[in-house]
Amino acid sequence: LGIEPGRFVLLQYGLFKEYKGLDRLAAALLQLPGEQRPLLVLAGGGPAEHLASVQRRIVDGGRGDCLLWLQRFVSDDELCGLVQIADLVLFPYVKVSQSGALWLAMTFGKPCLCHDLPGFRGMLPADEAFFVDAANPVALARRIDTLMRQPEELARLRGEIERWTVGAAGWSRIAEQSWAMYREARGS
């Protein structure tokens, strides 16, 4: 993809309908300090008019060099590769009840930054560092900037995700809980 080694990679992926908060992310990208030039990788399609509006906003705001957009269907292999190279996966959604996209990022042990929504709160460790008021582009930009400038905090979040996906949210724990539920339903 031509990504320079050492460039900080932000990632959002999926079908970019308006509730996914892509406009919020574009606004936050424009709020970052001028010297901060992360690469925002967007992987997926969506309503053409909405996508064009977001892309125009980023380019007109002087951040066209910070955008790599794969406006198409992205294969599973390609998506997994993108998640692997991401430094931070973003979920600035307006609403959500659950998210397979978040589970995918967590499976790869990636630090995630989510809008503070109940659907995300139930899926992540109880650590405020994973959440931001994404409706406030300045707050979202500040949090991204902080994580770019503090690799130790990014590493801490990565560690929290890795522990969470092996422990409380791990497949072994989910299987144990499922079997317990079945046993209880059978009355054994």
mmCIF file of C-alpha atoms in Angstrom:
data_model
loop_
_atom_site.group_PDB
_atom_site.id
_atom_site.type_symbol
_atom_site.label_atom_id
_atom_site.label_comp_id
_atom_site.label_asym_id
_atom_site.label_seq_id
_atom_site.Cartn_x
_atom_site.Cartn_y
_atom_site.Cartn_z
ATOM 1 C CA LEU A 1 0.000 0.000 0.000
ATOM 2 C CA GLY A 2 3.015 2.280 0.010
ATOM 3 C CA ILE A 3 2.819 3.144 3.714
ATOM 4 C CA GLU A 4 6.107 4.546 4.945
ATOM 5 C CA PRO A 5 7.730 2.615 7.796
ATOM 6 C CA GLY A 6 7.129 4.299 11.131
ATOM 7 C CA ARG A 7 4.041 6.218 10.024
ATOM 8 C CA PHE A 8 1.301 6.152 12.643
ATOM 9 C CA VAL A 9 -1.690 4.341 11.123
ATOM 10 C CA LEU A 10 -5.265 5.063 12.159
ATOM 11 C CA LEU A 11 -7.859 2.629 10.824
ATOM 12 C CA GLN A 12 -11.597 2.562 10.400
ATOM 13 C CA TYR A 13 -13.288 -0.103 8.293
ATOM 14 C CA GLY A 14 -16.691 -1.350 7.275
ATOM 15 C CA LEU A 15 -19.663 -0.116 5.326
ATOM 16 C CA PHE A 16 -19.503 3.634 5.913
ATOM 17 C CA LYS A 17 -23.086 4.592 6.525
ATOM 18 C CA GLU A 18 -23.643 7.927 8.240
ATOM 19 C CA TYR A 19 -24.074 6.412 11.709
ATOM 20 C CA LYS A 20 -20.450 5.170 11.582
ATOM 21 C CA GLY A 21 -19.261 8.727 12.344
ATOM 22 C CA LEU A 22 -16.878 9.153 9.443
ATOM 23 C CA ASP A 23 -17.665 12.872 9.367
ATOM 24 C CA ARG A 24 -16.628 13.068 13.043
ATOM 25 C CA LEU A 25 -13.349 11.376 12.241
ATOM 26 C CA ALA A 26 -12.680 13.749 9.337
ATOM 27 C CA ALA A 27 -13.335 16.736 11.598
ATOM 28 C CA ALA A 28 -10.966 15.339 14.236
ATOM 29 C CA LEU A 29 -8.238 14.718 11.649
ATOM 30 C CA LEU A 30 -8.462 18.393 10.688
ATOM 31 C CA GLN A 31 -8.159 19.390 14.371
ATOM 32 C CA LEU A 32 -4.845 17.591 14.927
ATOM 33 C CA PRO A 33 -1.778 19.807 15.347
ATOM 34 C CA GLY A 34 -0.176 20.551 11.982
ATOM 35 C CA GLU A 35 2.953 18.527 12.736
ATOM 36 C CA GLN A 36 0.881 15.410 13.410
ATOM 37 C CA ARG A 37 0.523 13.586 10.069
ATOM 38 C CA PRO A 38 -0.955 10.165 10.810
ATOM 39 C CA LEU A 39 -2.181 8.042 7.948
ATOM 40 C CA LEU A 40 -5.925 7.528 8.194
ATOM 41 C CA VAL A 41 -6.724 4.295 6.399
ATOM 42 C CA LEU A 42 -10.388 3.896 5.548
ATOM 43 C CA ALA A 43 -11.368 0.495 4.199
ATOM 44 C CA GLY A 44 -14.822 0.060 2.738
ATOM 45 C CA GLY A 45 -17.530 1.647 0.681
ATOM 46 C CA GLY A 46 -20.815 3.319 1.364
ATOM 47 C CA PRO A 47 -23.205 5.910 -0.031
ATOM 48 C CA ALA A 48 -21.229 7.720 -2.755
ATOM 49 C CA GLU A 49 -22.412 11.226 -1.871
ATOM 50 C CA HIS A 50 -21.535 10.781 1.815
ATOM 51 C CA LEU A 51 -18.084 9.382 1.031
ATOM 52 C CA ALA A 52 -17.328 12.130 -1.481
ATOM 53 C CA SER A 53 -18.319 14.779 1.062
ATOM 54 C CA VAL A 54 -16.003 13.338 3.715
ATOM 55 C CA GLN A 55 -13.105 12.959 1.290
ATOM 56 C CA ARG A 56 -13.553 16.517 -0.002
ATOM 57 C CA ARG A 57 -13.549 17.824 3.568
ATOM 58 C CA ILE A 58 -10.248 16.083 4.346
ATOM 59 C CA VAL A 59 -8.563 17.178 1.116
ATOM 60 C CA ASP A 60 -9.864 20.768 1.333
ATOM 61 C CA GLY A 61 -8.638 20.881 4.945
ATOM 62 C CA GLY A 62 -5.068 20.214 3.804
ATOM 63 C CA ARG A 63 -4.892 16.627 4.992
ATOM 64 C CA GLY A 64 -5.118 14.765 1.679
ATOM 65 C CA ASP A 65 -1.650 13.315 2.349
ATOM 66 C CA CYS A 66 -3.058 11.783 5.544
ATOM 67 C CA LEU A 67 -5.719 9.727 3.778
ATOM 68 C CA LEU A 68 -5.579 6.302 2.198
ATOM 69 C CA TRP A 69 -9.079 5.216 1.253
ATOM 70 C CA LEU A 70 -9.894 1.829 -0.172
ATOM 71 C CA GLN A 71 -13.426 2.704 -1.350
ATOM 72 C CA ARG A 72 -14.430 -0.805 -2.250
ATOM 73 C CA PHE A 73 -15.123 -4.223 -0.856
ATOM 74 C CA VAL A 74 -12.079 -5.327 1.114
ATOM 75 C CA SER A 75 -11.427 -9.067 1.283
ATOM 76 C CA ASP A 76 -11.045 -10.824 4.632
ATOM 77 C CA ASP A 77 -7.317 -11.335 4.030
ATOM 78 C CA GLU A 78 -6.790 -7.690 3.112
ATOM 79 C CA LEU A 79 -8.817 -6.487 6.099
ATOM 80 C CA CYS A 80 -6.806 -8.685 8.465
ATOM 81 C CA GLY A 81 -3.617 -7.226 6.992
ATOM 82 C CA LEU A 82 -4.896 -3.693 7.540
ATOM 83 C CA VAL A 83 -5.830 -4.438 11.147
ATOM 84 C CA GLN A 84 -2.365 -5.890 11.720
ATOM 85 C CA ILE A 85 -0.592 -2.714 10.503
ATOM 86 C CA ALA A 86 -2.907 -0.327 12.369
ATOM 87 C CA ASP A 87 -1.597 1.448 15.431
ATOM 88 C CA LEU A 88 -5.075 2.503 16.544
ATOM 89 C CA VAL A 89 -8.510 1.367 15.364
ATOM 90 C CA LEU A 90 -11.269 3.964 15.568
ATOM 91 C CA PHE A 91 -15.009 3.611 16.154
ATOM 92 C CA PRO A 92 -16.535 7.129 16.227
ATOM 93 C CA TYR A 93 -20.040 5.708 15.673
ATOM 94 C CA VAL A 94 -23.168 7.731 16.364
ATOM 95 C CA LYS A 95 -25.032 4.605 17.535
ATOM 96 C CA VAL A 96 -24.304 0.925 18.039
ATOM 97 C CA SER A 97 -25.865 -2.005 19.836
ATOM 98 C CA GLN A 98 -22.957 -4.397 19.163
ATOM 99 C CA SER A 99 -20.016 -4.437 16.799
ATOM 100 C CA GLY A 100 -18.334 -7.293 14.997
ATOM 101 C CA ALA A 101 -15.805 -4.754 13.727
ATOM 102 C CA LEU A 102 -14.721 -4.019 17.305
ATOM 103 C CA TRP A 103 -14.415 -7.744 18.092
ATOM 104 C CA LEU A 104 -12.200 -8.165 15.036
ATOM 105 C CA ALA A 105 -9.834 -5.395 16.154
ATOM 106 C CA MET A 106 -9.771 -6.840 19.680
ATOM 107 C CA THR A 107 -9.002 -10.326 18.337
ATOM 108 C CA PHE A 108 -5.831 -8.855 16.847
ATOM 109 C CA GLY A 109 -5.004 -7.193 20.190
ATOM 110 C CA LYS A 110 -5.340 -3.696 18.753
ATOM 111 C CA PRO A 111 -5.907 -0.624 20.881
ATOM 112 C CA CYS A 112 -9.300 0.855 20.052
ATOM 113 C CA LEU A 113 -10.815 4.261 20.576
ATOM 114 C CA CYS A 114 -14.602 4.274 20.652
ATOM 115 C CA HIS A 115 -17.370 6.793 21.029
ATOM 116 C CA ASP A 116 -18.790 6.478 24.516
ATOM 117 C CA LEU A 117 -21.835 4.315 23.743
ATOM 118 C CA PRO A 118 -23.387 1.538 25.865
ATOM 119 C CA GLY A 119 -22.903 -0.979 23.030
ATOM 120 C CA PHE A 120 -19.148 -0.402 23.174
ATOM 121 C CA ARG A 121 -18.976 -0.139 26.969
ATOM 122 C CA GLY A 122 -20.237 -3.715 27.297
ATOM 123 C CA MET A 123 -17.566 -5.052 24.960
ATOM 124 C CA LEU A 124 -14.403 -3.391 26.269
ATOM 125 C CA PRO A 125 -12.518 -3.388 29.567
ATOM 126 C CA ALA A 126 -13.824 -0.872 32.101
ATOM 127 C CA ASP A 127 -11.074 1.637 31.353
ATOM 128 C CA GLU A 128 -12.051 5.189 30.396
ATOM 129 C CA ALA A 129 -9.007 5.377 28.099
ATOM 130 C CA PHE A 130 -10.887 3.393 25.430
ATOM 131 C CA PHE A 131 -13.686 5.950 25.216
ATOM 132 C CA VAL A 132 -14.001 9.496 23.950
ATOM 133 C CA ASP A 133 -16.830 11.865 23.132
ATOM 134 C CA ALA A 134 -16.434 11.470 19.383
ATOM 135 C CA ALA A 135 -19.244 13.973 18.839
ATOM 136 C CA ASN A 136 -16.654 16.555 19.930
ATOM 137 C CA PRO A 137 -13.977 16.604 17.178
ATOM 138 C CA VAL A 138 -11.572 18.535 19.415
ATOM 139 C CA ALA A 139 -11.815 15.870 22.151
ATOM 140 C CA LEU A 140 -11.342 13.094 19.594
ATOM 141 C CA ALA A 141 -8.335 14.878 18.064
ATOM 142 C CA ARG A 142 -6.793 15.460 21.504
ATOM 143 C CA ARG A 143 -7.121 11.782 22.389
ATOM 144 C CA ILE A 144 -5.600 10.663 19.081
ATOM 145 C CA ASP A 145 -2.782 13.195 19.518
ATOM 146 C CA THR A 146 -2.106 11.951 23.055
ATOM 147 C CA LEU A 147 -1.923 8.336 21.912
ATOM 148 C CA MET A 148 0.412 9.286 19.067
ATOM 149 C CA ARG A 149 2.729 11.154 21.448
ATOM 150 C CA GLN A 150 2.628 8.566 24.241
ATOM 151 C CA PRO A 151 3.597 5.145 22.893
ATOM 152 C CA GLU A 152 3.620 3.796 26.445
ATOM 153 C CA GLU A 153 -0.103 4.594 26.799
ATOM 154 C CA LEU A 154 -0.812 2.950 23.450
ATOM 155 C CA ALA A 155 1.127 -0.128 24.614
ATOM 156 C CA ARG A 156 -0.835 -0.153 27.884
ATOM 157 C CA LEU A 157 -4.134 -0.165 25.960
ATOM 158 C CA ARG A 158 -2.852 -2.948 23.723
ATOM 159 C CA GLY A 159 -2.009 -4.972 26.838
ATOM 160 C CA GLU A 160 -5.455 -4.341 28.319
ATOM 161 C CA ILE A 161 -7.117 -5.573 25.122
ATOM 162 C CA GLU A 162 -4.918 -8.667 24.995
ATOM 163 C CA ARG A 163 -5.700 -9.549 28.634
ATOM 164 C CA TRP A 164 -9.418 -8.883 28.090
ATOM 165 C CA THR A 165 -9.700 -11.075 25.001
ATOM 166 C CA VAL A 166 -7.935 -13.958 26.743
ATOM 167 C CA GLY A 167 -9.717 -13.504 30.080
ATOM 168 C CA ALA A 168 -13.192 -12.067 30.611
ATOM 169 C CA ALA A 169 -14.045 -11.785 26.905
ATOM 170 C CA GLY A 170 -12.070 -14.834 25.744
ATOM 171 C CA TRP A 171 -13.613 -17.685 23.802
ATOM 172 C CA SER A 172 -12.887 -20.177 26.608
ATOM 173 C CA ARG A 173 -14.796 -18.008 29.079
ATOM 174 C CA ILE A 174 -17.674 -17.568 26.614
ATOM 175 C CA ALA A 175 -17.826 -21.349 26.078
ATOM 176 C CA GLU A 176 -17.861 -21.970 29.849
ATOM 177 C CA GLN A 177 -20.700 -19.491 30.311
ATOM 178 C CA SER A 178 -22.664 -21.005 27.415
ATOM 179 C CA TRP A 179 -22.340 -24.548 28.813
ATOM 180 C CA ALA A 180 -23.362 -23.317 32.274
ATOM 181 C CA MET A 181 -26.438 -21.683 30.759
ATOM 182 C CA TYR A 182 -27.383 -24.919 28.937
ATOM 183 C CA ARG A 183 -26.904 -26.986 32.106
ATOM 184 C CA GLU A 184 -29.032 -24.550 34.086
ATOM 185 C CA ALA A 185 -31.784 -24.595 31.430
ATOM 186 C CA ARG A 186 -31.839 -28.429 31.542
ATOM 187 C CA GLY A 187 -31.974 -28.368 35.330
ATOM 188 C CA SER A 188 -28.857 -30.497 35.804
#
